[in-house]
Amino acid sequence: MKLKKLITSFFLTGSIVLTWGQNPALMTHYDSPATNWENEALPIGNGHIGAMVFGGVDEDVILVNEKTLWSGGPGKNPDYNGGHRRTPAENHRTLQHIRNTLQEKMTDFTATQSAGIDANGKVIAHDYAPEDDGLKSHILDLTGNRDDFGSYQQLSNIHIGSNPATSAGYSRYARKLDIDNAVAKTTYLQNGINYTREYFVSHPDNIIVIRLTADKRGSLSHTFYFTSPQESILISVRDNVITLEGRPADHGDDGLKFVQQMIIIPTGGAISNDGNQIKVKNADEILLISSAATNYHQSMNADFNYFSSINPRNTVENTIHKAVQKTYTQLLDTHIRDYKSLYGRMSISLGNAANINNKTTDELLKGYKDGTNTTAENLYLEQLYYQFGRYLLISSSRKGSLPANLQGIWAKGLTPPWNADYHTNINVQMNYWLAQQTNLSDCHIPVIEYTKSLVSRGRLTAQHYYCKQDGSPVRGWVIHHENNIWGNTAPGNWYTAFYFPAAAAWMCQDIWEYYQFNQDIEFLRDYYPIMTDAALFWVDNLWRDSRDGTLVANPSYSPEHGPYSLGASADQAIIWELFDMVIKASDTLKYDTPELQEIKKAKDQLAGPRIGLAGQLMEWKDELLMDITGDNGHRHVNHLHWLHPGSRIVPGRSAEENLYAKAMQTTLNTRGDGGTGWSKAWKINFWARLHDGDRAHKLVQEILKESTLTNLFDTHPPFQIDGNFGATSGMTEMLVQSHGGYIELLPSLPDAWTSGSFKGIKARGNFEIEAEWNDGKITSLKITSESGNDCVVKYNGKTFSFPTTAGTTYDLSNKTKF
Ligand code: FUC
């Protein structure tokens, strides 16, 4: 009865005027309800709870997710071991066999089928397929056990039906997602009455809030209930609260438990229960507050305990109990304040961007594609899409929760694509490329914590699957390309993708990026061992290629492209970057250890980037025919990791790097501008780093035209959120870069962005930048130094530098007039 008592003291104090603060206000909007979850429903979320709003009139559905609701893992199998299979001795034996065989085959390939140039100047190259004759079965012996991997799953649907069920006509329908305030809204006119529904997910209160209002008293009559695709659930109603409790169907009593509650608070009218539904008749307003939780606990050590003893029902009840003591206005105000404390750290304006004809988002997308938008409308869409990426990160990745997965936090059903898991051969990394640059450092933390959570099991994986070239044990930790929330660190089982031990090295880049942007030395000290141990794994696991004495990954599989060989470029680039990061971090921390010396030595001997006979940046250590043909535009271009997200090749920094940059252009041209959503997004980043603003912008156009759904979600297809995040990152790289040891301004400004401004873009060294440009030239520039580092700026080919004091803003507008 606790809750019921509170209801009487709950007053709605009228509606708040939303601060449609920015100019122009950024929102997606539509003139009909969503009929499809993936393409049309509107995403809202707070990093823990996600919801997709359909906005139906007679029947509104809000699909609900809770970030930690996963099947599989120890809840399914108490002996879950992260996917490890066979014994270490068996795996080492297999590994050594594969390595030696690959060395022999590559040596033979070099001797007999090496690429060359014929008498007519034509490059003659061959493909290489070592897996054909038996090697494949040995390679498959190294796959992990995926039986208990599990999947991210949907929690429920909140239904708002009509009472009694009606299908009266309506008009003036609008459905909006206000990106500047993180509030969704539907409005319509029915029987002469204007109805409004507002929806948001508050981070500070950890609740979904939905408010129904009308401009005539007593006109709200609705039925409220839950449904769920989950199979082991119990739904109950008590007073004005609906409770859904359950567990993933494959979990036992000691596994995951989830709970969702929703309280229905009408003002005026009558409320009653009917089975599992709550009915409200003739209310003036109705407020719904819902929260959800599980007993998931992120294990950060080797106890691999993934369940907390806290009953999620208590968590949810306490959350709702606190929330109902606040008015709607207070809840909304707290939510907007919290959201804006992140969102408001950075703004961008692309010239005269405006939705002048007030087109719906689907019309804008259509006009963008068929060329019927005005320039201002195109710029508006690009600006909206840019900030939508930041909106999605704030909504799906907050401190204290898991990182954004393949679909952020939004997933439908029990078997979303690729389990909506954490893919580490591009996807989860791409999710975080925008975090630091666009001033969302706090949202970056979940992926760093996640990496930390994988280390303990990753140490076992290193021992279990790997050994040195001489067969002795390796140090460090390793993970592979598909990861869940239960510490799966073993290889996957999908032949063309599973072998990706470079994943741990790549994940460490987030640690170093976090440090570079924030200059938080304590943070670096804490995370240094994770990076160093990932590097020591590679010091031990590298193979000396007998053909030239360099150190290479072996076996090495160019991500999702193959074939198995020695030292594919992507692996080499990722390992190089990790070694470089550890060396720089050691320098910063003034650490010098024997291990550091080993890392330096290995780095010097690593096989590096290579330029092929056709002028391309080689994908493999050996020149293969498919590298020259572009292999039908294969979506993965991971071998350009040296350029982005890596920092080994920085165009404009040295003549040597410029040569590699040219080869990378050749590669990108050969591969073409197609690919999946994330592939196009990565290409925006590549071209931005290659200083080709128009080409980067062309890729922005490609992603908006070909890989964007009407709700602005990126589509692989299907919906995959990485492309949203990667595109925002790439658009930022067009304006500011700072990975080469200096801040480069407007390095890749496209003709389409003639004038504009931004405020709050971050640069490495902990600088915050504010700039304005006109006719492609900077007209005003301010840099705030947050940590007092020396500042080196490059603009228009010229460099200037100056010492700084922490907390000081420098007006450098005059310095850019040349
Ligand atoms: C990687 C990509 C696929 C897809 C999957 C989730 O394996 O190669 O295209 O994005 O992740």
Short mmCIF file of C-alpha atoms in Angstrom, two decimals, residues 59-61 157-162 223-227 235 237 242 262 264 276-278:
data_model
loop_
_atom_site.label_atom_id
_atom_site.label_comp_id
_atom_site.label_asym_id
_atom_site.label_seq_id
_atom_site.Cartn_x
_atom_site.Cartn_y
_atom_site.Cartn_z
CA GLU A 59 -2.78 1.29 -29.43
CA ASP A 60 0.58 2.75 -28.52
CA VAL A 61 3.46 0.36 -27.99
CA ASN A 157 6.33 -3.97 -24.45
CA ILE A 158 4.31 -1.33 -22.66
CA HIS A 159 0.87 -1.06 -24.23
CA ILE A 160 -1.39 1.94 -24.07
CA GLY A 161 -4.74 0.88 -25.48
CA SER A 162 -8.02 2.71 -25.79
CA THR A 223 -5.95 0.44 -20.85
CA PHE A 224 -2.38 -0.24 -19.76
CA TYR A 225 -0.62 -3.58 -19.85
CA PHE A 226 2.66 -5.37 -20.49
CA THR A 227 3.49 -8.06 -23.01
CA ILE A 235 2.78 -10.54 -14.84
CA VAL A 237 -1.32 -6.23 -11.04
CA ILE A 242 1.82 -3.69 -12.97
CA MET A 262 4.94 0.46 -14.04
CA ILE A 264 -0.24 4.38 -13.47
CA ASN A 276 -3.35 -8.09 -15.90
CA GLN A 277 -4.53 -4.75 -17.17
CA ILE A 278 -5.17 -1.43 -15.54
#
